[in-house]
Short mmCIF file of C-alpha atoms and ligand atoms in Angstrom, two decimals:
data_model
loop_
_atom_site.label_atom_id
_atom_site.label_comp_id
_atom_site.label_asym_id
_atom_site.label_seq_id
_atom_site.Cartn_x
_atom_site.Cartn_y
_atom_site.Cartn_z
CA MET J 1 126.58 34.05 157.60
CA ASP J 2 126.09 34.41 153.69
CA LYS J 3 123.25 36.65 152.70
CA ARG J 4 122.36 36.93 148.93
CA SER J 5 119.64 38.08 146.69
CA ILE J 6 118.89 35.40 144.01
CA GLY J 7 116.68 36.23 140.90
CA VAL J 8 113.99 33.93 140.19
CA LYS J 9 111.27 33.99 137.69
CA GLY J 10 109.56 37.58 138.29
CA ALA J 11 111.11 37.97 141.76
CA THR J 12 114.23 38.50 143.66
CA LEU J 13 114.50 36.43 146.95
CA ASN J 14 116.52 37.14 150.07
CA VAL J 15 118.32 33.94 150.98
CA THR J 16 120.62 33.61 154.10
CA SER J 17 122.90 30.49 154.83
CA GLN J 18 125.30 29.61 157.44
CA GLY J 19 127.20 26.66 158.35
CA ALA J 20 128.90 23.86 156.26
CA GLY J 21 127.94 20.22 155.78
CA PRO J 22 124.78 18.36 154.30
CA ALA J 23 122.33 21.13 153.09
CA VAL J 24 118.99 21.81 155.11
CA LEU J 25 116.31 24.00 153.58
CA LEU J 26 114.08 25.74 156.11
CA VAL J 27 110.83 27.17 154.85
CA HIS J 28 108.91 29.72 156.86
CA GLY J 29 105.11 30.05 157.37
CA PHE J 30 102.67 32.55 156.86
CA PRO J 31 102.93 35.73 157.02
CA PHE J 32 106.36 35.31 158.56
CA ASP J 33 109.99 35.30 157.14
CA HIS J 34 113.33 33.48 157.61
CA ARG J 35 113.78 34.90 160.98
CA MET J 36 111.32 32.55 162.53
CA TRP J 37 114.31 29.96 162.00
CA ASP J 38 117.02 31.95 163.88
CA SER J 39 117.22 29.64 166.70
CA LEU J 40 117.22 26.29 164.79
CA SER J 41 119.53 27.78 162.29
CA SER J 42 122.27 28.75 164.63
CA TYR J 43 121.74 25.42 166.64
CA LEU J 44 122.35 23.32 163.51
CA ALA J 45 124.96 25.23 161.75
CA THR J 46 127.72 23.63 163.47
CA LYS J 47 127.09 20.55 161.48
CA TYR J 48 124.89 21.52 158.38
CA ARG J 49 124.63 24.06 155.69
CA ILE J 50 121.38 25.74 156.79
CA ILE J 51 119.64 27.63 154.09
CA THR J 52 116.59 30.06 154.87
CA PRO J 53 115.05 31.81 152.05
CA ASP J 54 112.44 34.61 152.58
CA LEU J 55 109.72 33.25 150.25
CA ARG J 56 108.30 35.34 147.42
CA GLY J 57 106.55 38.41 148.94
CA PHE J 58 108.05 37.91 152.37
CA GLY J 59 110.86 39.42 154.49
CA GLU J 60 113.42 41.13 152.00
CA SER J 61 112.18 39.19 148.97
CA THR J 62 110.22 40.93 146.54
CA ALA J 63 106.44 40.51 146.24
CA THR J 64 104.37 39.65 142.96
CA GLU J 65 101.11 41.20 142.74
CA GLY J 66 98.10 38.90 142.27
CA ILE J 67 98.49 35.20 143.23
CA VAL J 68 101.43 33.35 144.30
CA THR J 69 100.68 29.51 144.20
CA MET J 70 102.51 26.97 146.52
CA GLU J 71 103.68 25.36 143.23
CA GLN J 72 105.31 28.92 142.30
CA MET J 73 107.09 28.83 145.64
CA ALA J 74 108.40 25.28 145.37
CA ASP J 75 109.78 26.38 141.80
CA ASP J 76 111.50 29.38 143.38
CA LEU J 77 113.16 27.07 146.03
CA TYR J 78 114.36 24.73 143.24
CA ALA J 79 115.90 27.68 141.48
CA VAL J 80 117.57 28.80 144.70
CA LEU J 81 119.11 25.55 145.10
CA HIS J 82 120.47 25.73 141.51
CA ALA J 83 121.78 29.32 142.02
CA MET J 84 123.43 28.15 145.26
CA ASP J 85 125.12 25.36 143.45
CA VAL J 86 123.44 22.92 146.09
CA ARG J 87 123.75 19.76 143.84
CA GLU J 88 123.46 17.02 146.58
CA PRO J 89 119.85 15.68 147.76
CA ILE J 90 118.74 18.16 150.60
CA VAL J 91 116.71 17.95 153.79
CA LEU J 92 113.53 20.20 153.23
CA CYS J 93 111.77 21.35 156.24
CA GLY J 94 108.63 23.70 156.19
CA LEU J 95 106.36 24.94 158.82
CA SER J 96 102.69 25.62 157.95
CA MET J 97 102.58 27.52 154.61
CA GLY J 98 106.12 26.10 154.28
CA GLY J 99 104.93 22.76 154.57
CA TYR J 100 102.37 23.32 151.77
CA VAL J 101 105.46 24.59 149.64
CA ALA J 102 107.42 21.51 150.76
CA LEU J 103 104.76 19.20 149.50
CA GLN J 104 104.57 20.86 146.34
CA PHE J 105 108.21 20.53 146.11
CA VAL J 106 108.00 16.60 146.72
CA LYS J 107 105.36 16.63 143.95
CA LYS J 108 107.76 18.00 141.37
CA TYR J 109 111.36 17.49 142.86
CA ALA J 110 111.11 14.50 145.26
CA ASP J 111 114.46 13.17 143.81
CA ARG J 112 116.13 16.24 145.36
CA LEU J 113 115.30 15.20 148.75
CA ARG J 114 117.07 13.00 151.22
CA GLY J 115 114.74 13.93 154.22
CA LEU J 116 111.37 15.70 154.82
CA ILE J 117 110.31 17.46 157.84
CA LEU J 118 106.85 18.76 158.12
CA CYS J 119 105.98 21.00 161.06
CA ASP J 120 102.51 22.21 162.01
CA THR J 121 101.09 21.79 158.46
CA ARG J 122 98.33 20.09 156.56
CA THR J 123 97.65 18.14 153.29
CA GLY J 124 94.21 18.98 152.99
CA THR J 125 92.41 21.76 151.28
CA ASP J 126 90.73 24.60 153.05
CA PRO J 127 86.81 24.33 153.74
CA PRO J 128 84.78 27.26 151.50
CA GLN J 129 84.64 29.45 154.64
CA VAL J 130 88.51 29.55 155.12
CA LYS J 131 89.02 29.99 151.42
CA GLU J 132 86.56 33.01 151.54
CA ASN J 133 88.41 34.42 154.36
CA ARG J 134 91.68 34.17 152.68
CA ASN J 135 90.20 36.08 149.74
CA LEU J 136 88.75 38.70 151.99
CA LEU J 137 92.12 39.05 153.44
CA ALA J 138 94.00 39.54 150.30
CA ASN J 139 91.54 42.11 149.10
CA SER J 140 91.62 44.22 152.15
CA ILE J 141 95.24 43.98 153.61
CA THR J 142 96.93 47.31 153.73
CA GLU J 143 100.14 48.52 155.85
CA ASP J 144 97.52 49.95 158.40
CA THR J 145 95.55 46.77 158.68
CA ARG J 146 98.58 44.36 159.51
CA ALA J 147 98.66 45.10 163.19
CA ALA J 148 95.02 43.98 163.41
CA LEU J 149 96.08 40.92 161.43
CA ALA J 150 98.53 40.08 163.98
CA GLU J 151 96.39 40.61 166.91
CA GLY J 152 93.66 38.33 165.20
CA MET J 153 96.36 35.43 164.58
CA ILE J 154 98.25 35.43 167.82
CA PRO J 155 95.63 33.76 169.97
CA LYS J 156 95.49 30.86 167.29
CA LEU J 157 99.16 30.63 166.93
CA PHE J 158 100.35 29.87 170.52
CA SER J 159 99.67 27.53 173.25
CA ARG J 160 97.77 28.49 176.46
CA ARG J 161 101.07 28.34 178.37
CA SER J 162 102.97 30.47 175.78
CA LEU J 163 100.23 33.00 175.51
CA SER J 164 100.52 33.46 179.42
CA ASP J 165 104.32 32.94 179.68
CA SER J 166 106.08 33.88 176.45
CA ALA J 167 105.71 37.57 175.99
CA GLU J 168 108.86 37.85 173.96
CA SER J 169 108.14 35.14 171.53
CA ILE J 170 104.52 36.69 170.88
CA ASP J 171 106.32 40.09 170.39
CA PHE J 172 108.62 38.77 167.96
CA VAL J 173 106.00 37.14 165.86
CA ARG J 174 103.75 40.31 166.07
CA ARG J 175 106.86 42.35 164.82
CA MET J 176 107.34 39.76 162.05
CA ILE J 177 103.71 40.09 160.78
CA VAL J 178 103.48 43.74 160.91
CA THR J 179 106.73 44.10 158.62
CA GLN J 180 105.56 42.00 155.71
CA SER J 181 104.48 43.41 152.41
CA PRO J 182 100.71 43.64 152.03
CA ALA J 183 101.10 42.56 148.33
CA GLY J 184 103.05 39.49 149.70
CA ILE J 185 100.33 38.48 152.21
CA ALA J 186 97.65 39.08 149.50
CA ALA J 187 99.34 36.87 146.87
CA ALA J 188 100.08 33.98 149.24
CA SER J 189 96.63 34.15 150.73
CA ARG J 190 95.04 33.75 147.50
CA GLY J 191 97.55 30.98 146.60
CA MET J 192 96.95 29.08 149.82
CA ALA J 193 93.12 29.15 148.98
CA LEU J 194 93.82 27.60 145.63
CA ARG J 195 96.07 24.89 146.93
CA GLU J 196 95.25 21.25 146.21
CA ASP J 197 95.15 18.34 148.55
CA THR J 198 98.48 16.47 148.46
CA THR J 199 97.44 13.74 150.77
CA ASP J 200 98.16 11.19 147.86
CA LEU J 201 101.75 12.17 147.68
CA LEU J 202 102.45 10.85 150.95
CA PRO J 203 102.63 7.04 150.48
CA SER J 204 105.21 7.32 147.77
CA LEU J 205 107.83 9.73 149.51
CA PRO J 206 111.16 7.97 148.64
CA CYS J 207 112.95 9.51 151.77
CA PRO J 208 112.59 9.31 155.72
CA SER J 209 110.38 12.08 157.30
CA LEU J 210 109.62 13.74 160.48
CA VAL J 211 106.26 15.16 161.28
CA ILE J 212 106.25 17.52 164.26
CA VAL J 213 103.65 19.46 165.76
CA GLY J 214 102.44 21.42 168.97
CA GLN J 215 99.93 19.28 171.09
CA GLU J 216 97.67 22.48 171.00
CA ASP J 217 98.09 23.40 167.35
CA VAL J 218 94.81 24.87 166.14
CA PRO J 219 95.55 25.46 162.47
CA SER J 220 97.13 22.01 162.00
CA PRO J 221 95.59 19.71 164.63
CA PRO J 222 97.80 17.04 166.01
CA GLU J 223 95.40 14.26 165.13
CA GLU J 224 95.61 15.37 161.42
CA MET J 225 99.11 15.38 161.52
CA ARG J 226 99.46 11.98 163.04
CA SER J 227 97.26 10.68 160.25
CA MET J 228 99.79 12.26 157.72
CA ALA J 229 102.55 10.46 159.54
CA ASP J 230 100.87 7.21 159.42
CA LYS J 231 100.61 7.51 155.59
CA LEU J 232 104.19 8.37 155.13
CA PRO J 233 106.56 5.05 154.57
CA LYS J 234 109.51 5.97 156.77
CA SER J 235 108.16 8.44 159.17
CA GLN J 236 108.48 9.64 162.73
CA PHE J 237 105.65 11.40 164.49
CA ILE J 238 106.31 13.87 167.43
CA ALA J 239 103.86 16.05 169.37
CA ILE J 240 105.42 18.71 171.81
CA GLY J 241 103.52 19.52 174.97
CA ASP J 242 102.49 23.06 175.79
CA ALA J 243 103.21 24.19 172.08
CA GLY J 244 100.53 25.39 169.54
CA HIS J 245 101.38 26.28 165.88
CA MET J 246 104.66 27.91 166.51
CA THR J 247 106.54 24.98 167.91
CA PRO J 248 110.13 26.35 166.98
CA LEU J 249 109.52 29.60 169.01
CA GLU J 250 107.52 28.07 171.54
CA LYS J 251 109.65 25.04 172.67
CA PRO J 252 112.93 25.67 170.83
CA ASP J 253 115.06 23.07 172.98
CA VAL J 254 112.59 20.35 172.29
CA PHE J 255 112.06 21.29 168.72
CA ASN J 256 115.74 21.75 167.90
CA SER J 257 116.94 18.46 169.45
CA ALA J 258 114.04 16.62 167.65
CA ILE J 259 115.29 17.93 164.31
CA GLU J 260 118.76 17.45 165.28
CA THR J 261 118.38 13.80 166.21
CA PHE J 262 116.14 13.17 162.87
CA LEU J 263 118.99 14.39 160.91
CA GLY J 264 121.60 12.69 162.53
CA MET J 265 119.73 9.34 161.78
CA LEU J 266 119.55 9.95 158.00
CA PRO J 267 121.60 7.77 155.90
CA THR J 268 124.32 9.95 154.12
C1 MLT U 1 101.06 29.36 158.51
O1 MLT U 1 101.46 29.42 159.65
O2 MLT U 1 101.76 29.46 157.70
C2 MLT U 1 99.44 29.48 158.48
O3 MLT U 1 98.88 29.13 159.55
C3 MLT U 1 99.21 28.78 157.17
C4 MLT U 1 97.70 28.98 156.79
O4 MLT U 1 97.19 29.93 156.84
O5 MLT U 1 97.05 27.91 156.36
#
């Protein structure tokens, strides 16, 4: 396992990598960090070089006050690849906010990709009420209110089955949320509120893609993700039963093997 701090414009990112082989970059959701990929990373590291950054403002990366856009985070990833001397095209995988960032990466750096995996994410913009809630959160989050944020989010993140049977995963997510920097949560929340619609990017994606979602995902409904997959030229769509928004944690066996199969089918 290699862990390093990489300087990007105005921030320092914590980036972990393990394994050797074709590079796969895993981008976490909000408000989490690279640890949400632990199971997938160790599963794939026997065949691939798995790179898991903490996005700006999350995990052990430094936060930027104000607004951090999805485009800024995509630029950060591009800079990370450069700093790590990853020159060959990569597979990029993002969950939810990580997917918003991945789509901005597609917009600017599609030639750096050999595959794209979109997990539990969306291409549409937020309705006005959601935007307002994001700005309210950004203006009110403190160290003391992170626990309440976690409690409010958890019922929307997990399937009914996970909520009753997966206390360990739920506790893991709760602990991840309460350790995130309030400034990081605020800046990303404002950045998500500002994000643009990326649906038009889908038909011209030059590489194969996998679209994967929990059948009970509330923030990124399966029907919306199926419609994304339908617009992508070389896509596969998988909906995982008894999973909500946190598919890699709720159904790691099914999730990990779906990703492994997709990676195995990509042209080298
Ligand atoms: C995430 O898991 O990254 C969030 O659900 C993204 C969002 O709030 O839209």
